[in-house]
Amino acid sequence: MPGNSGLDPLPTGILSDIPEMSAPFAHVKPLATDDGHLADQAENVMENLEKAFPVSWEQFHRDARALAWRLAGQGPFQAIVCITRGGLVPAAIVCRELEVRLIDTVCIASYHEYKTQGTSAVLKEIDSKVKEIGEGGKGVLIIDDLVDTGKTARLVREMLPNAHFATVYSKPQGRPLVDTFVTEVSQDTWIYFPWDLGLSFQPPISGGKG
């Protein structure tokens, strides 16, 4: 049943405690993107820090390995399809842990505002050789960093309806489309991934007055 695998217990030490989502990361700021929409959206969300969930590289690595641990009993998988761009990093970690060598990508571009979901376009299809694996993608593992509203997941599901879909994080609207995940956050939580963040200088509290 999609989504149930995310509730399975993990062995001690494989996944550390998730930090409080209200903890402000004063030393990080969102990086500008090619289209600029991510930076604009992130600026709005940072005004409401209790809804922000910053994830460090170390934490993401732990969470992705925890996902691989959950998936180890679901295989074997003959191929991994990662949804770009967010699925690239977790797919690299999962394929290493599960020793899967056949890796493909599917590119779905979404154009939307922070509170409204717009149109999506398939920029790159799944390779025909991967589509031929199993029946409807059985034996194929689809990886993404996050399932949000489920719009992207639904498009990829239509391509490989019998593939195993896994994400590191999930939100309630998209959770029914996912077979395995690690952590669920509320729908209005904004997850800041480490590749979207950068360090910034913070002036002294005194304002530099000595």
XYZ file of N, CA and C in Angstrom:
630
model
N 0.859 -1.194 0.000
C 0.000 0.000 0.000
C 0.890 1.237 0.000
N 0.783 2.133 -0.995
C 1.653 3.296 -1.053
C 1.609 4.102 0.227
N 2.793 4.502 0.654
C 2.908 5.354 1.832
C 3.157 4.601 3.120
N 2.762 3.335 3.215
C 2.895 2.610 4.474
C 4.341 2.344 4.842
N 5.199 2.142 3.824
C 6.588 1.801 4.104
C 7.299 2.905 4.858
N 6.801 4.134 4.761
C 7.440 5.237 5.457
C 7.281 5.157 6.955
N 6.433 4.265 7.443
C 6.190 4.163 8.873
C 6.975 3.039 9.522
N 7.704 2.245 8.738
C 8.463 1.136 9.288
C 9.564 1.659 10.200
N 9.844 0.973 11.321
C 10.891 1.432 12.238
C 12.267 1.252 11.638
N 13.198 2.099 12.042
C 14.578 2.016 11.592
C 15.444 1.499 12.728
N 16.554 0.818 12.398
C 17.461 0.355 13.441
C 18.121 1.533 14.137
N 18.502 1.327 15.384
C 19.117 2.383 16.172
C 20.376 2.898 15.487
N 20.476 4.213 15.359
C 21.677 4.823 14.811
C 21.604 5.133 13.340
N 20.627 4.575 12.615
C 20.590 4.807 11.171
C 20.009 6.166 10.853
N 19.168 6.703 11.743
C 18.550 8.001 11.490
C 18.523 8.800 12.782
N 19.167 9.946 12.770
C 19.193 10.781 13.968
C 17.881 11.521 14.122
N 17.692 12.128 15.291
C 16.474 12.894 15.535
C 16.397 14.067 14.575
N 15.205 14.301 14.049
C 14.999 15.434 13.167
C 14.968 16.700 14.015
N 15.689 17.755 13.619
C 15.698 18.974 14.422
C 14.344 19.653 14.396
N 14.101 20.498 15.407
C 12.845 21.230 15.457
C 12.713 22.093 14.211
N 11.547 22.056 13.571
C 11.344 22.813 12.355
C 11.309 24.312 12.622
N 11.134 24.684 13.869
C 11.082 26.106 14.185
C 12.463 26.699 14.411
N 13.506 25.830 14.426
C 14.848 26.331 14.703
C 15.333 27.194 13.553
N 15.624 28.466 13.763
C 16.066 29.340 12.679
C 17.506 29.058 12.299
N 17.801 29.060 11.001
C 19.155 28.930 10.497
C 19.596 30.330 10.070
N 20.034 31.129 11.033
C 20.344 32.522 10.739
C 21.538 32.671 9.812
N 22.377 31.627 9.734
C 23.600 31.738 8.958
C 23.441 31.272 7.522
N 22.245 30.886 7.103
C 22.056 30.430 5.739
C 21.060 31.317 5.026
N 21.203 31.375 3.716
C 20.251 32.124 2.910
C 20.039 31.372 1.608
N 18.863 31.479 0.971
C 18.602 30.785 -0.276
C 19.432 31.366 -1.404
N 19.943 30.499 -2.262
C 20.714 30.936 -3.410
C 19.790 31.298 -4.556
N 20.229 32.198 -5.413
C 19.434 32.556 -6.586
C 19.448 31.411 -7.579
N 18.366 31.219 -8.307
C 18.287 30.185 -9.321
C 18.157 30.830 -10.684
N 18.228 30.000 -11.731
C 18.190 30.521 -13.089
C 16.946 31.366 -13.345
N 15.781 30.882 -12.894
C 14.554 31.627 -13.147
C 14.187 32.553 -11.997
N 14.907 32.426 -10.875
C 14.694 33.338 -9.769
C 13.495 33.048 -8.902
N 12.625 32.091 -9.324
C 11.391 31.887 -8.567
C 11.645 31.249 -7.212
N 12.665 30.372 -7.128
C 12.938 29.714 -5.848
C 13.375 30.726 -4.801
N 14.247 31.636 -5.198
C 14.723 32.638 -4.248
C 13.578 33.513 -3.758
N 12.672 33.875 -4.657
C 11.531 34.706 -4.265
C 10.623 33.966 -3.298
N 10.350 32.692 -3.596
C 9.482 31.902 -2.734
C 10.130 31.687 -1.374
N 11.424 31.403 -1.393
C 12.131 31.139 -0.145
C 12.145 32.371 0.749
N 12.270 33.543 0.144
C 12.273 34.774 0.936
C 10.950 34.945 1.666
N 9.854 34.598 0.995
C 8.543 34.694 1.634
C 8.428 33.724 2.802
N 8.936 32.513 2.603
C 8.806 31.498 3.638
C 9.676 31.817 4.843
N 10.849 32.398 4.611
C 11.748 32.697 5.719
C 11.148 33.717 6.682
N 10.125 34.459 6.207
C 9.448 35.388 7.097
C 8.648 34.637 8.156
N 8.404 33.360 7.909
C 7.624 32.550 8.841
C 8.442 31.317 9.199
N 9.478 31.515 10.039
C 10.475 30.484 10.274
C 9.922 29.208 10.884
N 8.785 29.294 11.579
C 8.259 28.074 12.174
C 7.791 27.088 11.112
N 7.650 27.541 9.853
C 7.261 26.654 8.760
C 8.459 26.266 7.897
N 9.647 26.688 8.280
C 10.849 26.374 7.517
C 11.552 25.155 8.102
N 12.028 24.282 7.224
C 12.727 23.065 7.643
C 14.051 22.996 6.899
N 15.113 23.652 7.415
C 16.413 23.609 6.751
C 17.075 22.249 6.963
N 17.627 21.696 5.905
C 18.282 20.390 5.966
C 19.750 20.552 5.573
N 20.654 20.127 6.428
C 22.086 20.208 6.135
C 22.498 19.033 5.253
N 23.708 19.133 4.682
C 24.222 18.025 3.873
C 24.344 16.760 4.714
N 24.825 16.909 5.948
C 25.005 15.748 6.823
C 23.669 15.071 7.121
N 22.666 15.887 7.435
C 21.361 15.306 7.734
C 20.748 14.649 6.505
N 20.895 15.303 5.341
C 20.315 14.722 4.134
C 20.966 13.387 3.807
N 22.282 13.302 4.016
C 22.979 12.042 3.773
C 22.448 10.947 4.693
N 22.250 11.279 5.967
C 21.693 10.303 6.904
C 20.293 9.865 6.475
N 19.466 10.830 6.086
C 18.093 10.510 5.703
C 18.043 9.675 4.427
N 18.925 9.983 3.471
C 18.963 9.218 2.225
C 19.438 7.784 2.479
N 20.389 7.618 3.403
C 20.831 6.273 3.760
C 19.732 5.520 4.498
N 18.960 6.249 5.297
C 17.815 5.624 5.965
C 16.795 5.148 4.940
N 16.618 5.937 3.875
C 15.719 5.523 2.794
C 16.238 4.248 2.136
N 17.550 4.193 1.896
C 18.148 2.997 1.299
C 17.938 1.781 2.199
N 18.028 1.988 3.509
C 17.808 0.889 4.451
C 16.392 0.344 4.315
N 15.431 1.235 4.215
C 14.041 0.797 4.049
C 13.851 0.053 2.728
N 14.538 0.516 1.696
C 14.363 -0.056 0.359
C 15.073 -1.393 0.190
N 16.047 -1.672 1.051
C 16.832 -2.899 0.910
C 15.957 -4.145 0.926
N 14.870 -4.101 1.658
C 13.984 -5.256 1.728
C 12.878 -5.248 0.700
N 12.845 -4.212 -0.143
C 11.789 -4.093 -1.146
C 12.217 -4.612 -2.512
N 13.521 -4.744 -2.728
C 14.064 -5.125 -4.033
C 14.022 -6.617 -4.273
N 14.927 -7.075 -5.173
C 15.987 -6.284 -5.802
C 15.451 -5.389 -6.921
N 16.194 -4.314 -7.172
C 15.832 -3.385 -8.231
C 16.843 -3.488 -9.363
N 16.343 -3.531 -10.582
C 17.218 -3.637 -11.744
C 17.700 -2.278 -12.234
N 16.954 -1.235 -11.927
C 17.323 0.106 -12.391
C 16.724 1.149 -11.459
N 17.349 2.319 -11.460
C 16.840 3.465 -10.714
C 16.548 4.593 -11.692
N 15.396 5.199 -11.553
C 15.046 6.395 -12.316
C 14.939 7.538 -11.323
N 15.784 8.546 -11.476
C 15.697 9.687 -10.565
C 15.017 10.850 -11.273
N 14.157 11.531 -10.535
C 13.451 12.690 -11.070
C 14.344 13.908 -10.874
N 14.751 14.520 -11.966
C 15.649 15.676 -11.874
C 14.844 16.954 -11.681
N 15.519 17.816 -10.881
C 16.889 17.708 -10.407
C 16.976 17.194 -8.973
N 15.871 17.314 -8.230
C 15.902 16.977 -6.815
C 16.266 15.544 -6.501
N 15.974 14.624 -7.420
C 16.243 13.220 -7.163
C 17.670 12.787 -7.422
N 18.491 13.670 -7.997
C 19.853 13.281 -8.359
C 20.698 12.905 -7.142
N 20.674 13.732 -6.115
C 21.516 13.479 -4.936
C 21.065 12.238 -4.169
N 19.788 12.108 -3.808
C 19.391 10.886 -3.104
C 19.574 9.630 -3.943
N 19.399 9.737 -5.262
C 19.589 8.570 -6.129
C 21.038 8.106 -6.110
N 21.980 9.055 -6.067
C 23.401 8.697 -6.008
C 23.710 7.926 -4.732
N 23.102 8.343 -3.630
C 23.337 7.669 -2.351
C 22.669 6.302 -2.328
N 21.418 6.242 -2.773
C 20.672 4.980 -2.749
C 21.290 3.950 -3.683
N 21.696 4.362 -4.889
C 22.262 3.390 -5.833
C 23.574 2.829 -5.310
N 24.320 3.638 -4.550
C 25.558 3.153 -3.942
C 25.256 2.119 -2.872
N 24.277 2.410 -2.007
C 23.945 1.509 -0.903
C 23.309 0.213 -1.391
N 22.508 0.281 -2.445
C 21.827 -0.912 -2.960
C 22.592 -1.575 -4.102
N 23.715 -0.959 -4.497
C 24.567 -1.488 -5.573
C 23.790 -1.664 -6.874
N 23.025 -0.649 -7.214
C 22.324 -0.617 -8.501
C 23.149 0.233 -9.456
N 23.430 -0.287 -10.645
C 24.323 0.411 -11.569
C 23.614 1.019 -12.777
N 22.410 0.570 -13.061
C 21.668 1.128 -14.192
C 20.836 2.307 -13.691
N 21.246 3.516 -14.072
C 20.609 4.737 -13.590
C 20.089 5.542 -14.781
N 18.857 6.010 -14.675
C 18.271 6.858 -15.714
C 17.627 8.069 -15.047
N 17.273 9.055 -15.850
C 16.615 10.247 -15.318
C 15.340 10.539 -16.094
N 14.423 11.202 -15.418
C 13.241 11.765 -16.072
C 13.148 13.204 -15.584
N 12.939 14.115 -16.503
C 12.946 15.533 -16.151
C 11.549 16.124 -16.302
N 10.997 16.566 -15.184
C 9.694 17.222 -15.161
C 9.902 18.651 -14.675
N 9.544 19.620 -15.496
C 9.673 21.022 -15.105
C 8.317 21.549 -14.676
N 8.262 22.098 -13.472
C 7.018 22.667 -12.951
C 7.149 24.178 -12.874
N 6.128 24.850 -13.289
C 6.107 26.304 -13.240
C 4.933 26.725 -12.373
N 5.218 27.287 -11.191
C 4.149 27.586 -10.252
C 4.555 28.679 -9.278
N 3.584 29.204 -8.636
C 3.802 30.147 -7.547
C 3.844 29.358 -6.249
N 4.167 30.033 -5.140
C 4.334 29.334 -3.867
C 3.057 28.625 -3.426
N 1.895 29.276 -3.563
C 0.652 28.704 -3.054
C -0.231 28.096 -4.136
N 0.161 28.200 -5.398
C -0.665 27.642 -6.470
C 0.181 26.775 -7.371
N -0.358 25.665 -7.792
C 0.362 24.744 -8.653
C -0.008 25.025 -10.102
N 0.965 25.202 -10.960
C 0.703 25.530 -12.352
C 0.876 24.342 -13.265
N 1.477 24.598 -14.425
C 1.624 23.557 -15.429
C 2.945 22.815 -15.262
N 2.996 21.609 -15.808
C 4.210 20.798 -15.787
C 4.506 20.321 -17.199
N 5.782 20.207 -17.506
C 6.199 19.753 -18.828
C 7.257 18.675 -18.684
N 7.165 17.629 -19.498
C 8.163 16.560 -19.512
C 9.282 16.971 -20.459
N 10.448 17.284 -19.916
C 11.587 17.709 -20.726
C 12.436 16.532 -21.181
N 12.396 15.430 -20.423
C 13.124 14.219 -20.810
C 12.335 13.002 -20.368
N 12.082 12.106 -21.308
C 11.360 10.872 -21.012
C 12.303 9.823 -20.420
N 11.728 8.803 -19.834
C 12.493 7.651 -19.354
C 12.961 6.846 -20.553
N 14.189 6.348 -20.498
C 14.753 5.578 -21.607
C 13.903 4.347 -21.906
N 13.775 4.027 -23.173
C 12.932 2.900 -23.597
C 13.413 1.573 -23.012
N 14.732 1.413 -22.823
C 15.252 0.165 -22.258
C 14.813 -0.011 -20.806
N 14.720 1.091 -20.083
C 14.263 1.019 -18.695
C 12.773 0.714 -18.654
N 12.018 1.292 -19.576
C 10.574 1.045 -19.629
C 10.256 -0.416 -19.918
N 11.192 -1.104 -20.583
C 10.973 -2.506 -20.941
C 11.213 -3.458 -19.771
N 11.797 -2.947 -18.681
C 12.065 -3.798 -17.520
C 10.755 -4.158 -16.835
N 10.539 -5.441 -16.624
C 9.333 -5.888 -15.933
C 8.071 -5.509 -16.687
N 6.965 -5.534 -15.992
C 5.678 -5.147 -16.567
C 5.236 -3.836 -15.941
N 5.225 -2.781 -16.736
C 4.863 -1.470 -16.218
C 5.875 -0.894 -15.250
N 7.139 -1.320 -15.393
C 8.191 -0.790 -14.529
C 8.465 -1.611 -13.290
N 7.900 -2.802 -13.193
C 8.174 -3.656 -12.033
C 9.664 -3.984 -11.999
N 10.301 -3.755 -10.848
C 11.743 -3.945 -10.738
C 12.520 -2.655 -10.914
N 11.797 -1.546 -11.160
C 12.430 -0.232 -11.301
C 12.128 0.599 -10.055
N 13.115 1.322 -9.584
C 12.971 2.184 -8.411
C 13.012 3.642 -8.854
N 11.969 4.396 -8.533
C 11.913 5.828 -8.826
C 12.291 6.593 -7.563
N 13.208 7.558 -7.706
C 13.709 8.304 -6.552
C 13.507 9.805 -6.752
N 13.029 10.468 -5.711
C 12.970 11.930 -5.691
C 13.261 12.398 -4.270
N 13.600 13.675 -4.130
C 13.889 14.190 -2.793
C 12.623 14.390 -1.979
N 11.538 14.816 -2.654
C 10.319 15.190 -1.942
C 9.098 14.968 -2.821
N 8.019 14.475 -2.231
C 6.724 14.502 -2.907
C 5.895 15.568 -2.197
N 5.438 16.553 -2.955
C 4.737 17.697 -2.381
C 3.238 17.578 -2.639
N 2.762 18.162 -3.722
C 1.339 18.037 -4.056
C 1.042 16.731 -4.776
N 2.100 16.093 -5.312
C 1.925 14.837 -6.029
C 1.777 14.992 -7.522
N 1.831 16.224 -8.018
C 1.626 16.440 -9.452
C 2.739 15.802 -10.282
N 3.986 16.035 -9.894
C 5.110 15.421 -10.603
C 5.082 13.910 -10.443
N 4.841 13.447 -9.233
C 4.798 12.005 -8.971
C 3.732 11.323 -9.814
N 2.605 11.974 -9.987
C 1.510 11.387 -10.764
C 1.911 11.208 -12.231
N 2.623 12.194 -12.777
C 3.080 12.098 -14.164
C 4.040 10.928 -14.349
N 4.973 10.779 -13.407
C 5.958 9.700 -13.513
C 5.295 8.350 -13.257
N 4.340 8.303 -12.363
C 3.584 7.072 -12.094
C 2.905 6.561 -13.361
N 2.405 7.474 -14.170
C 1.743 7.078 -15.407
C 2.722 6.423 -16.376
N 3.990 6.829 -16.315
C 5.008 6.249 -17.192
C 5.387 4.840 -16.747
N 5.511 4.638 -15.430
C 5.895 3.339 -14.870
C 4.958 3.011 -13.707
N 3.743 2.575 -13.995
C 2.739 2.376 -12.937
C 3.094 1.328 -11.895
N 3.952 0.359 -12.251
C 4.285 -0.719 -11.315
C 5.665 -0.558 -10.678
N 6.306 0.574 -10.923
C 7.610 0.831 -10.307
C 7.429 1.153 -8.831
N 8.507 1.011 -8.071
C 8.484 1.356 -6.641
C 8.913 2.806 -6.513
N 8.076 3.639 -5.931
C 8.328 5.078 -5.837
C 8.790 5.411 -4.421
N 9.951 6.055 -4.308
C 10.510 6.389 -2.996
C 10.997 7.829 -2.962
N 10.731 8.501 -1.853
C 11.229 9.858 -1.633
C 11.805 9.956 -0.223
N 12.705 10.896 -0.047
C 13.274 11.099 1.284
C 12.240 11.762 2.199
N 11.564 12.777 1.672
C 10.555 13.497 2.451
C 9.218 13.474 1.720
N 8.148 13.637 2.478
C 6.818 13.661 1.864
C 5.928 14.662 2.579
N 4.903 15.116 1.851
C 3.857 15.964 2.411
C 2.523 15.247 2.227
N 1.522 15.575 3.029
C 0.260 14.825 3.033
C -0.421 14.675 1.676
N -0.427 15.729 0.849
C -1.133 15.642 -0.426
C -0.513 14.614 -1.366
N 0.815 14.510 -1.356
C 1.482 13.601 -2.274
C 1.786 12.237 -1.702
N 1.641 12.086 -0.401
C 2.028 10.838 0.261
C 1.357 9.586 -0.318
N 0.070 9.608 -0.698
C -0.550 8.386 -1.232
C 0.105 7.851 -2.501
N 0.882 8.685 -3.196
C 1.522 8.257 -4.436
C 2.876 7.598 -4.199
N 3.365 7.650 -2.958
C 4.703 7.160 -2.642
C 4.633 5.833 -1.895
N 5.508 4.901 -2.280
C 5.564 3.598 -1.612
C 6.412 3.637 -0.348
N 7.529 4.367 -0.408
C 8.460 4.417 0.720
C 8.987 5.836 0.896
N 9.049 6.294 2.131
C 9.634 7.590 2.445
C 10.217 7.513 3.850
N 10.921 8.575 4.262
C 11.551 8.593 5.582
C 10.833 9.536 6.541
N 10.638 10.773 6.128
C 10.070 11.784 7.021
C 8.924 12.525 6.348
N 7.826 12.709 7.089
C 6.704 13.492 6.584
C 6.641 14.822 7.323
N 6.404 15.897 6.564
C 6.227 17.225 7.145
C 4.861 17.750 6.730
N 4.406 18.813 7.379
C 3.100 19.374 7.054
C 3.108 19.984 5.655
N 1.936 20.132 5.073
C 1.829 20.614 3.700
C 2.379 22.026 3.542
N 2.264 22.854 4.582
C 2.715 24.241 4.476
C 4.147 24.444 4.960
N 4.868 23.360 5.193
C 6.284 23.463 5.563
C 7.137 23.593 4.312
N 8.098 24.502 4.345
C 9.023 24.674 3.220
C 10.348 24.023 3.592
N 10.744 23.003 2.841
C 12.013 22.319 3.100
C 13.125 23.010 2.326
N 14.158 23.428 3.039
C 15.331 24.017 2.411
C 16.395 22.934 2.259
N 16.622 22.486 1.028
C 17.632 21.462 0.776
C 19.016 22.098 0.760
N 20.048 21.329 1.109
C 21.390 21.917 1.231
C 21.920 22.527 -0.057
N 21.491 22.006 -1.221
C 21.971 22.560 -2.486
C 21.281 23.885 -2.829
N 20.280 24.276 -2.058
C 19.606 25.554 -2.274
C 20.035 26.615 -1.266
N 21.001 26.287 -0.412
C 21.409 27.183 0.662
C 22.875 27.551 0.554
N 23.223 28.706 1.099
C 24.612 29.131 1.139
C 24.873 29.926 2.401
N 26.126 29.955 2.843
C 26.487 30.704 4.042
C 26.493 32.202 3.747
N 26.122 32.987 4.722
C 26.173 34.444 4.578
C 26.755 35.057 5.846
N 27.439 36.174 5.691
C 28.049 36.862 6.833
C 26.971 37.473 7.710
N 27.126 37.311 9.032
C 26.209 37.917 9.993
C 26.972 38.969 10.793
N 26.538 40.227 10.763
C 27.249 41.281 11.505
C 27.131 41.067 13.008
N 28.060 41.611 13.803
C 27.988 41.484 15.260
C 26.684 42.054 15.807
N 26.212 41.493 16.901
C 24.974 41.963 17.519
C 25.078 43.437 17.893
N 26.266 43.852 18.297
C 26.462 45.241 18.727
C 26.432 46.218 17.569
N 26.407 45.683 16.343
C 26.398 46.560 15.175
C 27.761 47.115 14.836
N 28.799 46.489 15.400
C 30.159 46.916 15.098
C 30.631 48.109 15.908
N 29.869 48.481 16.925
C 30.256 49.627 17.758
C 31.119 49.145 18.925
N 32.381 49.507 18.917
C 33.273 49.057 19.958
C 33.439 50.064 21.077
